[in-house]
Short mmCIF file of C-alpha atoms in Angstrom, two decimals:
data_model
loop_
_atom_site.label_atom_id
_atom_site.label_comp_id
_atom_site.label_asym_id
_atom_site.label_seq_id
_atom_site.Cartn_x
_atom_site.Cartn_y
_atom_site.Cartn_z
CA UNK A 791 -122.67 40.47 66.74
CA UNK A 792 -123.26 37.80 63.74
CA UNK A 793 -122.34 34.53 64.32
CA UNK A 794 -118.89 33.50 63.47
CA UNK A 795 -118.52 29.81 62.21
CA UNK A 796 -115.22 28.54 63.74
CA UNK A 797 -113.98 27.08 60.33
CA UNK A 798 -115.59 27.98 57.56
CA UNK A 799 -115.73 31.68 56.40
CA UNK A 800 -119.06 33.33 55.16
CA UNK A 801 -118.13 35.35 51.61
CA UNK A 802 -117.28 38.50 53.29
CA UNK A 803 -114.85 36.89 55.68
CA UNK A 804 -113.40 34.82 53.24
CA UNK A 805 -112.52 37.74 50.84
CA UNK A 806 -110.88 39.38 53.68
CA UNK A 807 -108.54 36.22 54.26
CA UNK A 808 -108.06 36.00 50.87
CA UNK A 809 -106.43 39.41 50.72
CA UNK A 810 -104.93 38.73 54.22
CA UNK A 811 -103.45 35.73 53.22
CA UNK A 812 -105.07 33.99 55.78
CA UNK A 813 -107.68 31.69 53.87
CA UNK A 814 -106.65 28.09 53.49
CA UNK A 815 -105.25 26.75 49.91
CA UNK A 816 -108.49 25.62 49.20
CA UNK A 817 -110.44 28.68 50.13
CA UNK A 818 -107.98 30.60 48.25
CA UNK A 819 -108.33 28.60 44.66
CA UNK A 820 -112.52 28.40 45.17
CA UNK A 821 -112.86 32.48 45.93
CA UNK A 822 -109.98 32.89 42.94
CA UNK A 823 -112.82 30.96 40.94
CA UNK A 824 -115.49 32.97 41.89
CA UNK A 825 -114.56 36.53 41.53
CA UNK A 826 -114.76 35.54 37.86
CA UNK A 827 -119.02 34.87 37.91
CA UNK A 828 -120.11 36.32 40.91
CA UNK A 829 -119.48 40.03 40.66
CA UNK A 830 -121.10 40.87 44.30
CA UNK A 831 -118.22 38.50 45.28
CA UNK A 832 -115.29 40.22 43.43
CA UNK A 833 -116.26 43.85 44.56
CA UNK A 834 -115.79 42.19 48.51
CA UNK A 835 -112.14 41.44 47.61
CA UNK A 836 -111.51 44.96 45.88
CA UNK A 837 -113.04 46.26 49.00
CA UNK A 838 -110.43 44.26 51.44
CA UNK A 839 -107.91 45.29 48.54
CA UNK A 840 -108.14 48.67 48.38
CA UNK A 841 -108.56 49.24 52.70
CA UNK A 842 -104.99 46.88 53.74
CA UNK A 843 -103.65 49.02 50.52
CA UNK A 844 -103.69 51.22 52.32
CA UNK A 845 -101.68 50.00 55.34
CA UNK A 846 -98.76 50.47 53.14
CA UNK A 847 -99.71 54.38 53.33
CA UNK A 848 -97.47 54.60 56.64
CA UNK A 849 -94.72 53.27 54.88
CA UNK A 850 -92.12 55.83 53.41
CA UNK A 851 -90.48 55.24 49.66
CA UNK A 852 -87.28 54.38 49.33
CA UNK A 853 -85.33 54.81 46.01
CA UNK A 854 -84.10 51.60 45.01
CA UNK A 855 -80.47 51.24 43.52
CA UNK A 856 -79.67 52.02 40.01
CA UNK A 857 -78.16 48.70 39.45
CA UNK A 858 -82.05 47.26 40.03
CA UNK A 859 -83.53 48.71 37.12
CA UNK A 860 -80.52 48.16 34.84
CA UNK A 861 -80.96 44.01 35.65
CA UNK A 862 -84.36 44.39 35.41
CA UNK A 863 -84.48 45.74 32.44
CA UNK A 864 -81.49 43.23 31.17
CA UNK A 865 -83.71 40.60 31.71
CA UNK A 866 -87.01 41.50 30.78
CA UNK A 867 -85.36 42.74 27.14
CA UNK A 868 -82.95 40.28 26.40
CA UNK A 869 -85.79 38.18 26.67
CA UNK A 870 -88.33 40.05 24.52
CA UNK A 871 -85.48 39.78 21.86
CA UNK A 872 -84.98 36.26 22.05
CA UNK A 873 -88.94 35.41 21.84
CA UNK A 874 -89.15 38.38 18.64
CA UNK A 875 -86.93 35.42 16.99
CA UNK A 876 -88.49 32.72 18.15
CA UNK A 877 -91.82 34.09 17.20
CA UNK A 878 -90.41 33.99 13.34
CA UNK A 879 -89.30 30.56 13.92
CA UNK A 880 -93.01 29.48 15.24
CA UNK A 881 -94.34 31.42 12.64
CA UNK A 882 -92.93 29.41 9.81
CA UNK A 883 -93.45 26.34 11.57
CA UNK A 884 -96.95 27.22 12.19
CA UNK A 885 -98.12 29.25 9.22
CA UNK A 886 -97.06 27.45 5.86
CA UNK A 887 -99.37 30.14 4.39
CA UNK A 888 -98.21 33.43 5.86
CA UNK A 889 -94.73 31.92 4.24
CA UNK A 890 -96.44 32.07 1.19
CA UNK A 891 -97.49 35.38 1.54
CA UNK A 892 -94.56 37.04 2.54
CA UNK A 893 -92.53 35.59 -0.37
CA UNK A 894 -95.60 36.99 -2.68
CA UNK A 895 -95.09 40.32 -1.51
CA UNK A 896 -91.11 39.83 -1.53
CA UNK A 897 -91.68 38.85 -5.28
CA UNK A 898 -93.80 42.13 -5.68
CA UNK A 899 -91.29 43.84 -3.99
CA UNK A 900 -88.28 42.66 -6.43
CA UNK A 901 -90.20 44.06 -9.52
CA UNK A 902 -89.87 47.59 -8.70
CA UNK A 903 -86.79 48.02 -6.17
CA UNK A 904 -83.81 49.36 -8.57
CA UNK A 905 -81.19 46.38 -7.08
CA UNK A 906 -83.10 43.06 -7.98
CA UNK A 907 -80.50 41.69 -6.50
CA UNK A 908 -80.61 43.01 -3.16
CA UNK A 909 -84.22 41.97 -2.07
CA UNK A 910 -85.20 44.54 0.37
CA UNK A 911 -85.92 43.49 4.13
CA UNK A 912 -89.55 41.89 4.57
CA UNK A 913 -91.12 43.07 8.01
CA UNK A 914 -93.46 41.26 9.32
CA UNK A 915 -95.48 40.80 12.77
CA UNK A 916 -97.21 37.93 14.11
CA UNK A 917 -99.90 38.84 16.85
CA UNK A 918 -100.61 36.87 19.82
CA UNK A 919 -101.00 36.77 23.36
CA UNK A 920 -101.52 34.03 25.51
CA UNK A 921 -104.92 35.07 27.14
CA UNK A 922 -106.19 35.40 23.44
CA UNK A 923 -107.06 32.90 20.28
CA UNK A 924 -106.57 35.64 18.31
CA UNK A 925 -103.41 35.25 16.10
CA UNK A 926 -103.01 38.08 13.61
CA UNK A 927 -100.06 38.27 10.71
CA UNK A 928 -99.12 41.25 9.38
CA UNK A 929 -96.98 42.07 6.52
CA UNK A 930 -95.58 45.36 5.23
CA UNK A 931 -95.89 46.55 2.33
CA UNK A 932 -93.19 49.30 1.72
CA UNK A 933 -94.57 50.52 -1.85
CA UNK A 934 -98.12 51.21 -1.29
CA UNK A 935 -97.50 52.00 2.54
CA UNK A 936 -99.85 49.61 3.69
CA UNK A 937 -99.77 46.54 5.96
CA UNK A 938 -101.55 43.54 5.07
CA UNK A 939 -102.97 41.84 7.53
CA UNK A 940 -104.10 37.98 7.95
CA UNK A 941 -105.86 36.49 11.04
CA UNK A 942 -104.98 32.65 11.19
CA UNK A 943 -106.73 32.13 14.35
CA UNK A 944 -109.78 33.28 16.56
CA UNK A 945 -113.23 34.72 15.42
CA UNK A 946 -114.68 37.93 15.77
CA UNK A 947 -116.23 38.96 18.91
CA UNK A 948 -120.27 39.65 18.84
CA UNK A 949 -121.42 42.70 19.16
CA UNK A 950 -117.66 44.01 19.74
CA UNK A 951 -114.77 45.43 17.50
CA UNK A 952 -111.09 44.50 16.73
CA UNK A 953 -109.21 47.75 16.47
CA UNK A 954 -105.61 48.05 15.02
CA UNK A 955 -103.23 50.53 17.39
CA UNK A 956 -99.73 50.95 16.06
CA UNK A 957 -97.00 52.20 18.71
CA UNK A 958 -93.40 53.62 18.20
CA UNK A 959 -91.29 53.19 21.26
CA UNK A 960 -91.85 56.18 23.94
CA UNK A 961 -95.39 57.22 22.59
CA UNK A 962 -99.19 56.73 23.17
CA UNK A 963 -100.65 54.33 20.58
CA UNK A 964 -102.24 55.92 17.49
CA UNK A 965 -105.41 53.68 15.95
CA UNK A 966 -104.81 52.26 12.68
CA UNK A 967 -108.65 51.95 12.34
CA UNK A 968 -111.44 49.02 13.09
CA UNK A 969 -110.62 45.80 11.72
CA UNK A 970 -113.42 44.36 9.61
CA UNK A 971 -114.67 40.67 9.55
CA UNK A 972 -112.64 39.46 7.26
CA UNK A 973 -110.17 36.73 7.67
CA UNK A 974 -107.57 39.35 5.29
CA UNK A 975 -107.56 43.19 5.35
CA UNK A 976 -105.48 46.01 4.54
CA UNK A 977 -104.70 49.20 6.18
CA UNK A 978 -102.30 52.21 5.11
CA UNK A 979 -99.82 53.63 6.86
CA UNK A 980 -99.89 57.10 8.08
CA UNK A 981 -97.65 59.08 6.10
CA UNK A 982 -95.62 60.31 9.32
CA UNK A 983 -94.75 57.01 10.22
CA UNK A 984 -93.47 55.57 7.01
CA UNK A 985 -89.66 56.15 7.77
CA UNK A 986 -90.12 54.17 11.35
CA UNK A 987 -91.86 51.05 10.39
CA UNK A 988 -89.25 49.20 11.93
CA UNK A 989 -89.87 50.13 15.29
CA UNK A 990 -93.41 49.69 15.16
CA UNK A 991 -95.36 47.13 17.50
CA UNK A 992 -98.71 46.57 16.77
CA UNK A 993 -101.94 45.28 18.90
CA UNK A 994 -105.32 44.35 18.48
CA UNK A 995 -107.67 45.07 21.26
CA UNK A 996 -110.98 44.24 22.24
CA UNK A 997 -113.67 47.59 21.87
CA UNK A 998 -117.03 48.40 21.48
CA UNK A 999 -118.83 48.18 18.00
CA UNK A 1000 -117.12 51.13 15.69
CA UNK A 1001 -113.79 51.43 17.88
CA UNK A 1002 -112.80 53.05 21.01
CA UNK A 1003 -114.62 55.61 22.09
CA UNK A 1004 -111.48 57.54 23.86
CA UNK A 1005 -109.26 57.34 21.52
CA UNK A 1006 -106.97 55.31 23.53
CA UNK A 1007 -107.70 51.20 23.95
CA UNK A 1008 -110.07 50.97 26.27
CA UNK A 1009 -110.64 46.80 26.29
CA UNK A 1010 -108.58 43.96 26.85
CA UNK A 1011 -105.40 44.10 24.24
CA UNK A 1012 -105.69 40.43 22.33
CA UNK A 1013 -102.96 40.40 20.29
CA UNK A 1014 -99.69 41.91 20.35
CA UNK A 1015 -96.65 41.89 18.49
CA UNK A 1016 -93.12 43.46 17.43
CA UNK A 1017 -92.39 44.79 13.70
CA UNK A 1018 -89.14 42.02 12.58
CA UNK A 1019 -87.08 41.59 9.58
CA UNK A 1020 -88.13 38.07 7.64
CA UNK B 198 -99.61 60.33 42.99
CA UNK B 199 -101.34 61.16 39.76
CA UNK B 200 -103.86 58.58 39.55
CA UNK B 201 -105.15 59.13 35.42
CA UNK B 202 -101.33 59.17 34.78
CA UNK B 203 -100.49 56.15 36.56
CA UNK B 204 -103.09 54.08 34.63
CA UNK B 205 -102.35 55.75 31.42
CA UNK B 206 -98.71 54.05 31.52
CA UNK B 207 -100.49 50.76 33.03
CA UNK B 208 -102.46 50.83 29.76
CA UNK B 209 -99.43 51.72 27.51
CA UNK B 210 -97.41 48.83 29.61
CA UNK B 211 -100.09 46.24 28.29
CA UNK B 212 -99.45 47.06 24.61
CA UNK B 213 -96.38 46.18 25.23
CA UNK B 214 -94.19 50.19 25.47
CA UNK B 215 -91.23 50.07 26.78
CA UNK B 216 -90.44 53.60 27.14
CA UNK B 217 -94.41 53.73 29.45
CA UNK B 218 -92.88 50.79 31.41
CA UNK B 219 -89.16 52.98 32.38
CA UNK B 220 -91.37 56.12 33.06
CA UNK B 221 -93.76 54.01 35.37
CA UNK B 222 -90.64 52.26 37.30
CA UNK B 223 -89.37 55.39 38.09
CA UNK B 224 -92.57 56.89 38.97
CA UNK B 225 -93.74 53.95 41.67
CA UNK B 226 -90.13 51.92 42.17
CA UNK B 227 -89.25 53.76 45.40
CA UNK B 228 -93.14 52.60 47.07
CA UNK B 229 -93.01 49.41 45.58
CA UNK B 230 -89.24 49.47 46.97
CA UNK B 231 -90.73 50.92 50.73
CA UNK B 232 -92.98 48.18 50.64
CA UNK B 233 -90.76 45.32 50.12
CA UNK B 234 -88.08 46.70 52.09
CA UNK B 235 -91.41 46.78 55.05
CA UNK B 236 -92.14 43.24 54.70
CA UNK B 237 -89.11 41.62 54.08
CA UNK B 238 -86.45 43.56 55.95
CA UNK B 239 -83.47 42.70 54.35
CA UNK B 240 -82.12 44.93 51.36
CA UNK B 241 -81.02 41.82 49.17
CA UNK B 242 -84.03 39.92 49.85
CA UNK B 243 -86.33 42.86 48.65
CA UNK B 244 -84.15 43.70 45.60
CA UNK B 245 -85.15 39.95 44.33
CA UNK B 246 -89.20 40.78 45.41
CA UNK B 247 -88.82 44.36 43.66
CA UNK B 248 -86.97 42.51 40.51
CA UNK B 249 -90.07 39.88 40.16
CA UNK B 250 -92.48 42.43 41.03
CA UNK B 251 -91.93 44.42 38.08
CA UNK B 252 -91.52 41.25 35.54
CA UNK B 253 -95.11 40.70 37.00
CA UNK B 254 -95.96 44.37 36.10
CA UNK B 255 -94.57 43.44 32.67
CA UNK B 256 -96.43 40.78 31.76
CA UNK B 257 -99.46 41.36 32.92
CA UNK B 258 -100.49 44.90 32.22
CA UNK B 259 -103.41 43.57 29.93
CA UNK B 260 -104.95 42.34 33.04
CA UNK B 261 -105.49 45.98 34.97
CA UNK B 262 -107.97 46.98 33.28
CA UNK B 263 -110.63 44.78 34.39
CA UNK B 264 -109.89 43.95 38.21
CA UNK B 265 -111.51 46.79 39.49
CA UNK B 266 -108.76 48.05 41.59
CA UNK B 267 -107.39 51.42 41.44
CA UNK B 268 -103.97 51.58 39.62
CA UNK B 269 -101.86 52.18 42.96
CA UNK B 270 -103.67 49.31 45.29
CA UNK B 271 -102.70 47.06 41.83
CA UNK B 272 -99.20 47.70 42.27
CA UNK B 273 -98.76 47.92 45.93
CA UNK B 274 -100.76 44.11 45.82
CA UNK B 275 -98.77 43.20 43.55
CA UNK B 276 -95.49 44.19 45.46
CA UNK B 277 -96.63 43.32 48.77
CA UNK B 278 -98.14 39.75 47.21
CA UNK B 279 -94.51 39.22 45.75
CA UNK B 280 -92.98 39.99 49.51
CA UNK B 281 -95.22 38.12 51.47
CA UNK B 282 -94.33 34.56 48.66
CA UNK B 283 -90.25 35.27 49.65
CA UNK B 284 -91.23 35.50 53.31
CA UNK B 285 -93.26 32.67 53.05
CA UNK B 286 -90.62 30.05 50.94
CA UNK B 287 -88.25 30.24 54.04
CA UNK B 288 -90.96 29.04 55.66
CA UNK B 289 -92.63 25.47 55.52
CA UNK B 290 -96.16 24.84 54.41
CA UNK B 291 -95.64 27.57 51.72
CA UNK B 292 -98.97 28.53 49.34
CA UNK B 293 -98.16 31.04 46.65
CA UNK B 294 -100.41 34.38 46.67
CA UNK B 295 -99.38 35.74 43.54
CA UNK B 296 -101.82 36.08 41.56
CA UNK B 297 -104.78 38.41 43.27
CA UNK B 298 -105.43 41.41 41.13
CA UNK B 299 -104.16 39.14 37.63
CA UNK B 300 -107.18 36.81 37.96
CA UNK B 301 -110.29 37.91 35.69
CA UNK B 302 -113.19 39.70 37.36
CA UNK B 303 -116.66 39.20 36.76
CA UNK B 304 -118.11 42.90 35.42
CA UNK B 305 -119.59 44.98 38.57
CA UNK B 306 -116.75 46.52 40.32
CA UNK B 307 -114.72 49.49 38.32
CA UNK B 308 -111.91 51.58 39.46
CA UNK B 309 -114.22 54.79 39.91
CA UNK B 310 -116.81 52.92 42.66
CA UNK B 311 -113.86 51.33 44.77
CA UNK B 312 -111.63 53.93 44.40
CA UNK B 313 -110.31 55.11 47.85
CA UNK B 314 -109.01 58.48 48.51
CA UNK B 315 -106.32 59.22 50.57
CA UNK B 316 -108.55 60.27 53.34
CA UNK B 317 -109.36 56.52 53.75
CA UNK B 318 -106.24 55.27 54.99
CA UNK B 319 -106.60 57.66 57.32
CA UNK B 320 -109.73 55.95 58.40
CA UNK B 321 -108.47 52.90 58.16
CA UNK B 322 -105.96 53.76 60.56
CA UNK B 323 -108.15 55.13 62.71
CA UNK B 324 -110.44 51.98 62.55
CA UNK B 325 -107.94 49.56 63.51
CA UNK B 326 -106.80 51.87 66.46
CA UNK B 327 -110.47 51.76 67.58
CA UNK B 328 -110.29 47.84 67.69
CA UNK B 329 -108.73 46.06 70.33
CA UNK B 330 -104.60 47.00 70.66
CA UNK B 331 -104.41 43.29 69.78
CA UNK B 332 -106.83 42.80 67.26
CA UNK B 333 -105.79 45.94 65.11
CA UNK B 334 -102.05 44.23 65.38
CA UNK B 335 -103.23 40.83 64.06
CA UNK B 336 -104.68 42.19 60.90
CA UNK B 337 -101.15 44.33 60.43
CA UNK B 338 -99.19 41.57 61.36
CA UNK B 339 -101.47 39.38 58.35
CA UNK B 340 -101.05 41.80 55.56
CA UNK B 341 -97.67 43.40 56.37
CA UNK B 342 -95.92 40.61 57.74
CA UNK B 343 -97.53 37.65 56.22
CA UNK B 344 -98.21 36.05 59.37
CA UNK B 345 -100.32 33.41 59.01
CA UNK B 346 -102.93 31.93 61.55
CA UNK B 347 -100.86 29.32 62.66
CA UNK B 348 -98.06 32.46 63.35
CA UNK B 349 -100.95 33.83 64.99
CA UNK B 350 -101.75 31.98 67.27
CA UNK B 351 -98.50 31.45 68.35
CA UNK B 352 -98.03 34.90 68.79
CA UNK B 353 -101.04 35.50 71.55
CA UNK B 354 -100.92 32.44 72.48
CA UNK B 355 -104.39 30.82 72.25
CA UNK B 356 -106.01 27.83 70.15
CA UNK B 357 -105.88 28.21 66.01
CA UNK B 358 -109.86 28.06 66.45
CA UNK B 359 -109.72 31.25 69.00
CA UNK B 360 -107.37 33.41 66.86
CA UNK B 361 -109.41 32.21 64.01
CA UNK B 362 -112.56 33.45 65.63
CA UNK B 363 -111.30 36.18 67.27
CA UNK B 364 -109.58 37.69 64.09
CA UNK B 365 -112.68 37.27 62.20
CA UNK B 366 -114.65 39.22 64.58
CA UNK B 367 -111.66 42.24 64.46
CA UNK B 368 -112.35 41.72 60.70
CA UNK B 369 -115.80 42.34 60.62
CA UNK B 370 -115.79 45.66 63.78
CA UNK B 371 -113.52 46.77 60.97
CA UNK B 372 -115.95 46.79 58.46
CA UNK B 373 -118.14 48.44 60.28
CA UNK B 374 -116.28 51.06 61.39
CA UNK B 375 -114.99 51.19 57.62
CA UNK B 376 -118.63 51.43 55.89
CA UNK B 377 -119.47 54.10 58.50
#
C-alpha cells in the first residue's frame, strides 16, 4: 500500500476530505481554488461526490410538512418582489440613459394611445446577475410588439453567442433569437405572447456561435430579469 | 427518479421559473427532507436545513450546469452540506461547507462520465462492508454525521495522527474496491 503522509493529503485524499468534511480550513479553500484550473483535480471531487451520494441511498424520504413549503416560498417571493422594485430604483440611479429612453418611447407611446392623458404603463426589465458583467435593459414596445433592448455593461463573448429566452411563469423558455454585437437591438414579440408581456422574465445566456443547439439554454444564464411597470 | 427531468427543472430554476422551482420541491423535498431528518435528528432542526437548502437551490441554479455532478448528487450535497453546517454551529471550531457543488469547475468532468447508476450505491455499500467494521463506520460517521477527525478520534480512541492515517488508508481500499 502507498505511502500515507501523516498530515498532508496527496490530491486524491484531499478531495475525499473535502467531500467528507474532513480536510482542514485551509485545505478546504486551496482544493475550492483548484477545481476551477485543474480539471483532473475537479473530476476527483465529483468522483468522492457522486460515491458518499450515495450513502444517502439507504435513507428513506420523508414528506416534509405543508407549512415548509408555504414559508419557503413566503420568503423566497416576498423577496423577489421587493428586489423587482429595488431593481427600478438602481436602475434610475444607475442608468440616466435608459431613463431617457423609456420616456422616448413613453412619448412615442402618447402619440397614438386614444387617452393622451392616461399614459399607458411602460414595462421594462433590467438584466443582471451577480456572476455576470452583463447588464441588459429592455424596454417594451406595445405598438410594434417589439422589445428594445440596451446593454449598459459587459462585452460580447469570443467565439460565443448571447441568446434572448423569454419565459411566462409555469413554462419552458422559448428563444427570442441571438443577440447581435451591438450595444442596442431590437427583437419582436411572438404574436402568442403579446397579451402576457407582463408576466414575462427574460434572460440572456451564454451559447455557442449561432444559438443553442437544443433549443433549450444550454450555457451559463448571464443575465436575468422580471418584466415591471416604470 | 427521472434524471433528464430533474435537470430540466434545475435548468428552468436558473432562469429564474417559479412554477419549475414548486414542481422540483415537490419532486425531491421528501429526500432532501430524509436526508436532513438523517443527519440532524431533530424535526425542527431539519425544517430550518430543508428551508435554507432550497433558498440555496434558488439562487444558485445557474451554477448546475457546469459542476459536473449529476442533478440528484447536486441536491443531496447540497442538503446534506446544509445539515452537516447546523450540526456543526452547535459545535465549536465551526468551518462552513456550503458551498461544494456552487464553486466553478474547470471543463473535463460532465454529468454523463461521472454519472453513477443506482447499481453503484450498491457497490458502494458493498465496498465499505468489505473494509474493516470500523473503517467503513468512520467514513459514514464523516459524511452522514459530520464527524470530524477530532470526533474521530475520540470515538476509537487513538491519536488524531492514527485516525488520520488510518482513515486515509480506509479511503483509498475504498477506491479500489470502487474503480474495480
Amino acid at each position: 500500500m502507498s505511502d500515507v503522509n501523516d498530515t498532508a493529503p496527496d490530491d486524491e485524499m484531499l478531495a475525499a476530505e473535502m467531500v467528507l468534511g474532513l480536510a482542514s480550513e485551509q485545505d478546504t479553500a486551496t482544493g475550492r481554488k483548484r477545481m476551477a484550473s485543474d480539471s483532473t483535480f475537479a473530476t476527483q471531487v465529483v468522483f468522492w461526490q457522486e460515491r458518499m451520494a450515495a450513502l444517502t441511498d439507504e435513507i428513506e424520504p420523508v414528506k416534509p410538512p405543508a407549512r415548509l413549503k408555504k414559508k419557503l416560498f413566503a420568503q423566497l417571493f416576498a423577496q423577489q418582489r421587493v428586489s423587482i422594485l429595488q431593481r427600478v430604483w438602481l436602475w434610475q440611479g444607475v442608468a440616466m440613459a435608459s431613463l431617457l429612453f423609456a420616456g422616448y418611447l413613453g412619448v412615442q407611446l402618447l402619440k397614438v394611445t386614444t387617452h393622451p392623458d392616461i399614459p399607458p404603463p411602460v414595462l421594462a426589465a433590467q438584466l443582471a446577475s451577480d456572476t455576470s458583467p452583463l447588464r441588459v435593459l429592455a424596454v417594451l414596445e406595445p405598438v410594434k410588439n417589439e422589445i428594445a433592448l440596451r446593454r449598459v455593461a459587459g462585452d460580447p463573448i469570443a467565439n460565443r453567442s448571447f441568446e434572448l429566452w423569454a419565459i411566462l411563469p409555469g413554462q419552458a423558455p422559448v428563444s427570442l433569437g441571438v443577440l447581435p454585437n451591438s450595444v442596442t437591438t431590437r427583437v419582436a414579440i411572438p404574436p402568442l405572447w403579446r397579451d402576457q408581456t407582463a408576466q414575462m422574465t427574460l434572460a440572456i445566456s451564454d451559447e455557442p456561435i449561432g444559438g443553442s443547439p437544443t433549443g433549450a439554454p444550454t450555457g451559463d444564464v448571464l443575465a436575468v430579469g422580471a418584466m415591471a411597470n416604470l | 427518479m427521472d434524471r433528464q427531468e430533474i435537470e430540466d427543472l434545475i435548468a428552468r430554476v436558473a432562469l429564474r421559473d417559479r412554477a419549475a422551482f414548486e414542481q422540483l420541491y415537490d419532486r425531491v423535498s421528501a429526500k432532501l427532507f430524509g436526508v436532513c431528518l438523517r443527519v440532524l435528528n431533530k424535526r425542527a432542526a431539519a425544517e430550518d436545513a430543508m428551508q435554507d437548502t432550497f433558498v440555496k437551490i434558488w439562487n444558485n441554479a445557474d451554477r448546475y450546469n457546469s459542476n459536473g455532478l449529476s442533478p440528484m448528487t447536486w441536491l443531496i450535497t447540497i442538503a446534506r452540506n446544509t445539515a452537516i453546517d447546523r450540526l456543526r454551529a452547535r459545535k465549536k471550531g465551526h468551518q462552513n461547507l456550503d458551498s461544494p457543488g456552487f464553486e466553478l469547475v474547470a471543463p473535463g468532468p460532465n454529468p454523463e462520465q461521472s454519472a453513477v447508476a443506482a447499481s453503484e450505491a450498491a457497490r458502494l455499500s458493498g465496498c465499505l462492508d468489505a473494509l474493516e467494521a470500523d473503517r467503513g463506520q468512520a467514513i459514514r460517521g464523516a459524511y452522514l454525521d459530520g464527524e470530524t477527525y477530532a470526533d474521530l478520534a475520540a470515538r476509537f480512541d487513538v491519536p488524531l495522527n492514527t485516525m488520520r492515517t488510518w482513515l486515509r488508508r480506509g479511503l483509498i481500499a475504498l477506491r479500489e474496491c470502487m474503480s474495480l
